[in-house]
Short mmCIF file of C-alpha atoms in Angstrom, two decimals:
data_model
loop_
_atom_site.label_atom_id
_atom_site.label_comp_id
_atom_site.label_asym_id
_atom_site.label_seq_id
_atom_site.Cartn_x
_atom_site.Cartn_y
_atom_site.Cartn_z
CA MET A 607 217.71 126.89 111.48
CA ARG A 608 214.71 128.48 113.11
CA PRO A 609 213.74 130.63 110.08
CA MET A 610 213.78 127.57 107.84
CA ASP A 611 211.60 125.64 110.25
CA HIS A 612 209.07 128.46 110.34
CA SER A 613 208.71 128.54 106.56
CA LYS A 614 208.25 124.81 106.40
CA LEU A 615 205.51 125.06 108.97
CA LYS A 616 203.63 127.60 106.82
CA CYS A 617 203.86 125.33 103.80
CA CYS A 618 202.46 122.40 105.76
CA LEU A 619 199.52 124.45 107.05
CA PHE A 620 198.65 125.74 103.55
CA SER A 621 198.71 122.22 102.07
CA LEU A 622 196.50 120.97 104.90
CA LEU A 623 194.00 123.73 104.20
CA LEU A 624 193.85 122.78 100.53
CA LEU A 625 193.20 119.17 101.42
CA THR A 626 190.39 120.21 103.79
CA VAL A 627 188.65 122.33 101.09
CA SER A 628 188.95 119.60 98.50
CA ALA A 629 187.49 117.09 100.91
CA ALA A 630 184.58 119.39 101.74
CA ASP A 631 183.51 119.95 98.07
CA PRO A 632 182.01 116.45 97.50
CA LEU A 633 179.88 116.75 100.61
CA SER A 634 178.45 120.06 99.53
CA ASN A 635 177.70 118.65 96.09
CA ALA A 636 175.92 115.69 97.65
CA ALA A 637 173.84 117.96 99.89
CA THR A 638 172.90 120.12 96.94
CA SER A 639 171.81 117.12 94.89
CA SER A 640 169.77 115.66 97.76
CA SER A 641 167.95 118.96 98.39
CA ALA A 642 167.11 119.25 94.69
CA ALA A 643 165.72 115.74 94.69
CA THR A 644 163.57 116.52 97.72
CA SER A 645 162.15 119.64 96.13
CA SER A 646 161.37 117.84 92.88
CA SER A 647 159.59 115.07 94.73
CA ALA A 648 157.49 117.62 96.58
CA THR A 649 156.19 119.21 93.36
CA THR A 650 155.62 115.95 91.47
CA PRO A 651 152.58 113.75 92.63
CA SER A 652 153.23 110.24 93.73
CA CYS A 653 150.50 108.89 91.24
CA THR A 654 148.69 110.29 88.23
CA THR A 655 145.94 107.71 87.49
CA ARG A 656 142.20 108.50 87.38
CA ARG A 657 141.53 106.35 90.42
CA CYS A 658 144.21 108.15 92.37
CA LEU A 659 142.68 111.47 91.34
CA ALA A 660 139.22 110.26 92.28
CA SER A 661 140.48 109.14 95.70
CA MET A 662 142.03 112.55 96.23
CA LEU A 663 138.73 114.31 95.37
CA ILE A 664 136.69 111.94 97.54
CA ALA A 665 139.02 112.65 100.45
CA LYS A 666 137.96 116.31 100.33
CA GLU A 667 134.47 115.21 101.57
CA ALA A 668 132.56 117.80 99.53
CA LEU A 669 129.18 116.85 101.03
CA SER A 670 127.84 120.38 101.49
CA GLN A 671 126.56 122.89 98.98
CA PRO A 672 129.33 124.89 97.22
CA GLN A 673 129.79 128.10 99.17
CA SER A 674 130.08 130.89 96.62
CA PRO A 675 130.67 134.54 97.62
CA SER A 676 127.07 135.39 96.66
CA CYS A 677 125.67 132.48 98.76
CA ILE A 678 123.79 131.28 95.67
CA SER A 679 124.61 128.18 93.61
CA ASN A 680 123.53 128.32 90.00
CA ILE A 681 122.11 124.94 88.98
CA SER A 682 121.81 124.44 85.24
CA VAL A 683 119.05 122.16 83.90
CA PRO A 684 120.06 121.49 80.28
CA SER A 685 117.17 119.15 79.49
CA ILE A 686 113.98 117.68 80.96
CA VAL A 687 112.28 114.64 79.44
CA TYR A 688 108.62 114.50 80.50
CA GLU A 689 106.19 111.57 80.45
CA THR A 690 102.60 111.33 81.72
CA LEU A 691 102.05 108.05 83.55
CA SER A 692 98.36 108.22 84.50
CA VAL A 693 95.46 110.65 85.02
CA ASP A 694 93.03 110.01 87.89
CA THR A 695 89.79 111.83 87.05
CA LYS A 696 88.11 110.54 90.20
CA ASN A 697 90.60 112.12 92.65
CA LEU A 698 91.72 114.93 90.30
CA ARG A 699 95.39 113.90 90.27
CA PHE A 700 97.85 112.91 87.61
CA GLU A 701 101.19 111.12 87.87
CA SER A 702 104.20 111.97 85.75
CA ARG A 703 107.84 110.98 85.33
CA LEU A 704 110.63 113.51 84.73
CA GLN A 705 114.16 112.71 83.64
CA VAL A 706 116.19 115.81 84.63
CA MET A 707 119.79 116.55 83.64
CA LEU A 708 121.69 118.72 86.15
CA SER A 709 124.94 120.64 85.95
CA TRP A 710 126.67 122.84 88.56
CA GLU A 711 130.13 124.01 89.58
CA ASP A 712 132.11 123.15 92.72
CA PRO A 713 135.55 124.86 92.78
CA ASP A 714 136.76 122.51 95.51
CA LEU A 715 136.57 119.59 93.05
CA SER A 716 138.78 121.16 90.35
CA TRP A 717 142.42 120.15 89.60
CA ASP A 718 145.43 121.20 87.56
CA THR A 719 145.49 119.38 84.23
CA SER A 720 149.21 120.01 83.90
CA VAL A 721 149.77 117.75 86.89
CA TYR A 722 146.86 115.33 86.42
CA HIS A 723 146.47 114.83 82.69
CA HIS A 724 142.75 114.01 82.81
CA ASP A 725 139.85 116.25 81.82
CA MET A 726 137.09 114.18 83.51
CA VAL A 727 136.76 111.73 86.33
CA VAL A 728 133.86 109.61 87.64
CA LEU A 729 132.96 109.90 91.33
CA PRO A 730 130.35 108.04 93.43
CA VAL A 731 127.24 110.17 93.92
CA ARG A 732 126.95 109.35 97.63
CA LYS A 733 130.33 111.00 98.27
CA ILE A 734 129.48 114.32 96.55
CA TRP A 735 126.82 116.91 97.26
CA THR A 736 123.95 116.95 94.74
CA PRO A 737 121.04 119.44 94.51
CA GLU A 738 117.57 118.31 95.55
CA LEU A 739 114.53 119.33 93.50
CA HIS A 740 110.98 119.50 94.81
CA VAL A 741 107.52 120.03 93.29
CA THR A 742 105.60 122.84 94.98
CA ASN A 743 102.12 121.55 94.09
CA GLY A 744 103.07 117.88 94.36
CA VAL A 745 101.05 115.52 96.53
CA GLN A 746 103.80 112.90 96.52
CA THR A 747 107.26 113.26 94.96
CA THR A 748 110.18 110.85 94.90
CA MET A 749 113.56 111.73 93.44
CA LYS A 750 116.23 109.12 92.78
CA HIS A 751 119.59 109.26 91.07
CA GLY A 752 119.72 108.11 87.49
CA ASN A 753 123.09 106.47 88.16
CA LYS A 754 125.30 105.64 91.13
CA ASP A 755 128.08 107.83 89.70
CA LEU A 756 128.42 111.38 88.42
CA LEU A 757 130.85 113.08 86.05
CA VAL A 758 133.31 115.76 87.28
CA HIS A 759 135.29 118.02 84.91
CA SER A 760 138.69 119.52 85.64
CA ASN A 761 137.22 123.03 86.06
CA GLY A 762 134.88 121.79 88.82
CA THR A 763 131.77 121.38 86.64
CA ILE A 764 129.62 118.40 87.68
CA GLU A 765 127.05 116.63 85.49
CA HIS A 766 124.38 114.35 86.87
CA MET A 767 120.90 112.98 86.07
CA VAL A 768 117.95 112.47 88.43
CA ILE A 769 114.56 110.81 87.88
CA MET A 770 111.48 112.30 89.54
CA ASN A 771 108.15 110.54 89.95
CA THR A 772 105.55 113.02 91.11
CA VAL A 773 101.81 112.94 91.79
CA VAL A 774 100.35 116.41 91.26
CA GLY A 775 96.99 117.58 92.50
CA CYS A 776 95.38 119.17 89.46
CA GLU A 777 91.67 119.96 89.21
CA VAL A 778 91.31 118.84 85.63
CA ASN A 779 88.48 120.68 83.89
CA LEU A 780 85.90 117.97 83.23
CA TYR A 781 83.06 120.32 82.37
CA ASN A 782 82.85 119.04 78.78
CA TYR A 783 83.52 115.40 79.68
CA PRO A 784 84.16 113.23 77.67
CA PHE A 785 85.38 116.01 75.34
CA ALA A 786 87.61 117.45 78.06
CA SER A 787 90.95 119.22 77.72
CA ASP A 788 92.97 121.26 80.19
CA PHE A 789 96.41 122.43 81.34
CA CYS A 790 98.10 121.21 84.50
CA PRO A 791 101.24 122.74 86.09
CA ILE A 792 104.24 120.95 87.63
CA ALA A 793 106.08 123.54 89.72
CA ILE A 794 109.77 122.49 89.89
CA ASN A 795 111.82 124.53 92.33
CA VAL A 796 114.79 124.30 94.73
CA TRP A 797 115.63 125.49 98.19
CA ALA A 798 116.30 129.20 98.73
CA LEU A 799 115.96 131.36 101.84
CA ARG A 800 117.04 134.93 102.62
CA GLY A 801 119.30 135.26 99.63
CA CYS A 802 121.02 131.90 100.07
CA GLY A 803 120.31 128.60 98.39
CA MET A 804 120.06 127.61 94.75
CA PHE A 805 118.89 129.08 91.47
CA LEU A 806 117.70 127.06 88.47
CA ASN A 807 118.58 127.84 84.85
CA PHE A 808 116.31 125.76 82.61
CA GLY A 809 117.03 124.56 79.10
CA ALA A 810 115.04 122.41 76.68
CA VAL A 811 111.93 120.39 77.57
CA SER A 812 110.70 117.39 75.59
CA LYS A 813 108.18 114.58 76.02
CA THR A 814 108.42 110.86 75.33
CA SER A 815 105.08 109.02 75.34
CA THR A 816 102.01 111.07 74.41
CA ASN A 817 99.25 108.56 75.12
CA ARG A 818 98.39 107.18 78.55
CA GLY A 819 95.00 105.48 78.66
CA ASP A 820 92.20 107.90 77.83
CA TRP A 821 94.45 110.98 78.03
CA LEU A 822 96.77 112.45 75.41
CA THR A 823 99.72 114.72 76.26
CA GLU A 824 99.63 117.35 73.53
CA ASN A 825 102.43 119.67 74.61
CA VAL A 826 104.82 120.51 77.48
CA GLU A 827 106.19 124.03 77.93
CA LEU A 828 108.39 125.68 80.55
CA THR A 829 107.26 129.03 81.89
CA ALA A 830 107.43 131.20 85.00
CA LYS A 831 104.54 132.78 86.89
CA GLY A 832 104.66 136.54 86.71
CA GLY A 833 108.16 136.45 85.26
CA ARG A 834 109.59 135.38 88.62
CA ASP A 835 112.63 133.11 88.52
CA ASP A 836 111.61 131.30 91.71
CA ARG A 837 108.22 130.21 90.32
CA ASN A 838 109.05 127.96 87.40
CA TYR A 839 106.65 125.27 86.26
CA LEU A 840 105.97 122.89 83.41
CA TRP A 841 102.69 123.69 81.62
CA VAL A 842 101.34 120.29 80.54
CA SER A 843 98.56 120.30 77.94
CA LEU A 844 96.22 117.30 78.35
CA LYS A 845 93.36 116.20 76.11
CA MET A 846 90.98 113.33 76.68
CA ARG A 847 90.48 110.63 74.07
CA SER A 848 86.69 110.72 73.90
CA GLU A 849 86.06 107.55 71.90
CA THR A 850 85.90 105.09 74.80
CA PRO A 851 83.76 107.13 77.26
CA PHE A 852 81.48 108.26 74.44
CA LEU A 853 80.82 104.68 73.31
CA SER A 854 80.45 103.32 76.85
CA LEU A 855 78.40 106.13 78.46
CA VAL A 856 77.03 108.83 76.16
CA LEU A 857 75.88 106.62 73.31
CA PRO A 858 73.98 104.14 75.59
CA SER A 859 72.17 107.05 77.26
CA ILE A 860 71.10 108.39 73.86
CA LEU A 861 69.92 104.96 72.72
CA ILE A 862 67.93 104.42 75.93
CA ILE A 863 66.12 107.75 75.44
CA VAL A 864 65.39 106.88 71.80
CA ALA A 865 64.00 103.50 72.89
CA ASP A 866 61.81 105.25 75.44
CA VAL A 867 60.44 107.56 72.74
CA VAL A 868 59.67 104.62 70.44
CA SER A 869 57.98 102.76 73.32
CA PHE A 870 55.03 105.16 73.03
CA ALA A 871 53.98 103.04 70.05
CA LEU A 872 53.23 100.12 72.38
CA PRO A 873 49.56 99.78 73.42
CA LEU A 874 48.50 100.99 76.83
CA GLY A 875 46.69 97.79 77.71
CA GLY A 876 48.43 94.55 78.61
CA GLY A 877 51.34 96.06 80.57
CA GLU A 878 53.97 95.60 77.84
CA ARG A 879 54.81 99.29 77.76
CA ILE A 880 55.19 99.54 81.53
CA SER A 881 57.48 96.52 81.81
CA PHE A 882 59.61 97.83 78.94
CA LYS A 883 59.99 101.27 80.52
CA VAL A 884 60.91 99.73 83.90
CA THR A 885 63.68 97.80 82.14
CA LEU A 886 64.97 101.02 80.59
CA VAL A 887 65.02 102.80 83.95
CA LEU A 888 66.97 99.96 85.60
CA SER A 889 69.47 99.87 82.73
CA PHE A 890 70.02 103.61 82.96
CA ILE A 891 70.61 103.42 86.72
CA MET A 892 73.41 100.92 86.03
CA PHE A 893 75.15 103.41 83.70
CA LEU A 894 74.66 106.16 86.29
CA ILE A 895 76.52 104.05 88.87
CA ILE A 896 79.39 103.53 86.40
CA LEU A 897 79.56 107.29 85.82
CA LYS A 898 79.69 107.93 89.57
CA ASP A 899 82.83 105.78 89.86
CA LEU A 900 84.58 107.70 87.07
CA LEU A 901 83.95 111.35 87.93
CA PRO A 902 84.71 113.37 91.08
CA GLU A 903 82.02 114.23 93.59
CA GLY A 904 82.51 118.00 93.36
CA GLY A 905 84.80 120.71 92.04
CA GLN A 906 84.69 124.15 90.53
CA CYS A 907 83.52 122.87 87.15
CA SER A 908 81.16 119.96 87.67
CA PRO A 909 80.90 117.70 84.59
CA ILE A 910 77.85 118.53 82.52
CA ILE A 911 77.40 114.84 81.69
CA ARG A 912 76.29 114.28 85.30
CA LYS A 913 73.45 116.76 84.82
CA HIS A 914 72.67 115.04 81.51
CA PHE A 915 72.33 111.65 83.20
CA CYS A 916 70.18 113.09 86.00
CA PHE A 917 67.87 114.75 83.47
CA CYS A 918 67.57 111.55 81.43
CA LEU A 919 66.77 109.52 84.55
CA VAL A 920 64.04 111.98 85.57
CA ILE A 921 62.56 111.89 82.06
CA LEU A 922 62.54 108.09 82.02
CA VAL A 923 60.86 107.87 85.43
CA LEU A 924 58.22 110.43 84.46
CA SER A 925 57.57 108.55 81.22
CA MET A 926 57.14 105.31 83.15
CA LEU A 927 54.72 106.93 85.63
CA GLN A 928 52.77 108.50 82.79
CA SER A 929 52.36 105.11 81.13
CA MET A 930 51.20 103.56 84.40
CA VAL A 931 48.61 106.29 84.95
CA LEU A 932 47.27 106.13 81.40
CA THR A 933 47.10 102.33 81.53
CA ARG A 934 44.95 102.62 84.64
CA LEU A 935 42.83 105.30 83.01
CA ALA A 936 42.31 103.24 79.86
CA LYS A 937 41.17 100.21 81.82
CA CYS A 938 39.02 101.65 84.60
CA GLY A 939 38.30 105.21 83.48
CA THR A 940 39.44 106.53 86.85
CA LEU A 941 42.71 107.09 88.73
CA TRP A 942 41.37 105.76 92.04
CA PRO A 943 42.67 102.43 93.34
CA CYS A 944 40.69 99.33 92.38
CA SER A 945 39.02 98.85 95.76
CA LEU A 946 37.82 102.45 95.90
CA SER A 947 36.76 102.56 92.29
CA LYS A 948 34.62 99.45 92.63
CA SER A 949 32.88 100.77 95.71
CA LYS A 950 32.21 104.04 93.95
CA ASP A 951 31.03 102.44 90.73
CA SER A 952 28.38 100.24 92.33
CA PRO A 953 26.19 103.01 93.82
CA LEU A 954 26.45 104.94 90.63
CA LYS A 955 25.09 102.03 88.71
CA ASP A 956 22.26 101.63 91.23
CA THR A 957 21.30 105.28 91.00
CA ASP A 958 21.35 105.12 87.24
CA ASN A 959 19.03 102.17 87.30
CA GLU A 960 16.73 103.98 89.68
CA GLU A 961 16.65 107.09 87.50
CA GLU A 962 15.95 105.01 84.44
CA SER A 963 13.25 103.08 86.20
CA ARG A 964 11.42 106.07 87.70
CA PRO A 965 9.78 107.32 84.48
CA ASP A 966 8.93 103.75 83.46
CA ILE A 967 7.17 102.69 86.65
CA THR A 968 3.77 102.76 85.07
CA VAL A 969 4.98 100.84 82.06
CA ILE A 970 6.56 98.22 84.28
CA LYS A 971 3.35 97.84 86.22
CA LEU A 972 1.32 97.45 83.06
CA LYS A 973 3.67 94.89 81.63
CA ALA A 974 4.47 93.02 84.85
CA SER A 975 2.67 89.97 83.67
CA GLU A 976 4.55 89.94 80.35
CA GLU A 977 7.94 90.27 82.09
CA GLU A 978 7.13 87.41 84.38
CA LYS A 979 6.37 85.26 81.39
CA ASN A 980 9.51 86.26 79.51
CA SER A 981 11.90 86.60 82.49
CA PRO A 982 14.70 84.24 81.24
CA LEU A 983 14.82 85.94 77.86
CA GLN A 984 14.72 89.37 79.48
CA LYS A 985 17.69 88.48 81.68
CA VAL A 986 19.73 87.50 78.67
CA VAL A 987 18.82 90.74 76.91
CA LYS A 988 19.78 92.79 79.97
CA PHE A 989 23.10 90.95 80.25
CA LEU A 990 23.92 91.60 76.62
CA ASN A 991 22.95 95.25 76.98
CA LYS A 992 25.21 95.58 79.99
CA MET A 993 28.08 93.96 78.10
CA ALA A 994 27.57 96.31 75.17
CA ALA A 995 27.44 99.31 77.49
CA GLN A 996 30.60 98.14 79.24
CA ASP A 997 32.38 97.71 75.92
CA GLN A 998 31.32 101.17 74.82
CA LYS A 999 32.57 102.59 78.13
CA GLU A 1000 35.94 100.86 77.72
CA VAL A 1001 36.19 102.16 74.17
CA ARG A 1002 35.53 105.69 75.41
CA HIS A 1003 38.14 105.22 78.14
CA HIS A 1004 40.71 103.97 75.61
CA ARG A 1005 40.02 106.85 73.27
CA PHE A 1006 40.43 109.37 76.05
CA ALA A 1007 43.63 107.68 77.31
CA ASN A 1008 45.07 107.56 73.79
CA LYS A 1009 44.38 111.27 73.30
CA VAL A 1010 46.12 112.09 76.58
CA ASP A 1011 48.97 109.76 75.60
CA LEU A 1012 49.38 111.58 72.28
CA ILE A 1013 49.49 114.93 74.05
CA CYS A 1014 52.08 113.58 76.51
CA PHE A 1015 54.15 112.21 73.63
CA CYS A 1016 54.19 115.59 71.88
CA ILE A 1017 55.20 117.34 75.11
CA TYR A 1018 57.85 114.67 75.76
CA LEU A 1019 59.28 114.99 72.26
CA THR A 1020 59.33 118.81 72.47
CA ILE A 1021 61.21 118.69 75.79
CA LEU A 1022 63.77 116.30 74.31
CA ILE A 1023 64.36 118.53 71.26
CA VAL A 1024 64.84 121.63 73.42
CA TYR A 1025 67.08 119.69 75.79
CA THR A 1026 69.21 118.35 72.93
CA ALA A 1027 69.85 121.86 71.64
CA ALA A 1028 70.70 123.09 75.14
CA ILE A 1029 73.07 120.23 75.94
CA LEU A 1030 74.90 120.66 72.63
CA TYR A 1031 75.35 124.36 73.32
CA PHE A 1032 76.70 123.86 76.83
CA SER A 1033 78.93 120.97 75.74
CA PHE A 1034 80.63 122.71 72.81
CA GLY A 1035 79.72 126.39 73.04
CA SER A 1036 80.63 127.19 76.66
CA ARG A 1037 83.64 126.63 78.88
CA CYS A 1038 84.42 126.71 82.57
CA GLU A 1039 87.73 128.29 83.65
CA ILE A 1040 89.85 127.01 86.55
CA ASN A 1041 92.84 128.78 88.10
CA GLN A 1042 95.44 126.02 88.11
CA LEU A 1043 98.07 128.25 89.80
CA GLU A 1044 95.95 128.91 92.86
CA PHE A 1045 98.56 127.28 95.12
CA TRP A 1046 100.82 130.30 94.46
CA GLU A 1047 98.23 132.94 95.31
CA ASN A 1048 99.37 133.33 98.92
#
């Protein structure tokens, strides 16, 4: 009986082992399926929308410049749209507006398109680092974002637009004012120090409005000083519209000088010529004050029109003084003041009478009785003789003054002809050069 019991015990143990293995198989299958589900959930994102992707990129807090192995970030400038806002000829400054497109790469903001099926996403500009441009020769520059958002591509390329309003100190060449034209630079650069920073790659440059007041923007070009990549600037060609200043300043000055030349036809007596010339001088001073408010006080190339106005004013004043002197000479025959001339004329007349009377003393004594009889008639004759002599003296004075006036007119006209030829030569035949890139000399 014992051998049979032992074999039965072996059969029971074997069957129990089979039951244990069969019971363990479902548990292992469940564990395997749960581990596979966990691994698949780890590789698959919880959301795939653009907003979810944007939130993930914002969470990276990419607020610093992309740190490349070379320590230099290449900033691409595909296009610049330029516009001249105003030109201040008094303070030698001009204001412009630049619409600049920017593009750069930030590897930290890239993603796998096989996981996130989006090529582009929009991010707020305040959450992402953006390059800052500055104008080297700018007096005042403000840069603002063209939009509150920027565009990010899947490969990490970022596109953005900024608007720059800059006031540039440019000593505009006003030597030939109002026929002035010149070039002014706008030096656009970025931060770079000891091999680290940014580098600009420029593209196309265009302009929008060409006319701003009296100035016309002829052309805008991008160039670099000495071929250096860190000294890029826009070369803005400006030309003045000369119609308005010519009609309001140059033409009135020419007409006033012509009127002064014609005023020599007025007679010296009566004071009409003097009053007319005084009016011309006062009118010209008014135009000189207007010119002072338009042009700068100094500079390398002082406007030649300022010298023109000074010369015309001197000529007008000299012409007025000449007319005053000749009017006095035509009336009194002397340049002394009235009080002195009268005191000097009276003794001369007395001495003349004495000299005339000395050789006729004997005759006067012989005819004393006849003169006493005809004294009233003799007084009338003497009075008429004096009047005739005075008239003849005034005629001689007028003739002499008119001759001097004619000589002065010829000299005046010759000076004006020579001056006209000289001013035309200096206005159109000569130029004054200004180094507009002097701020980069050091």
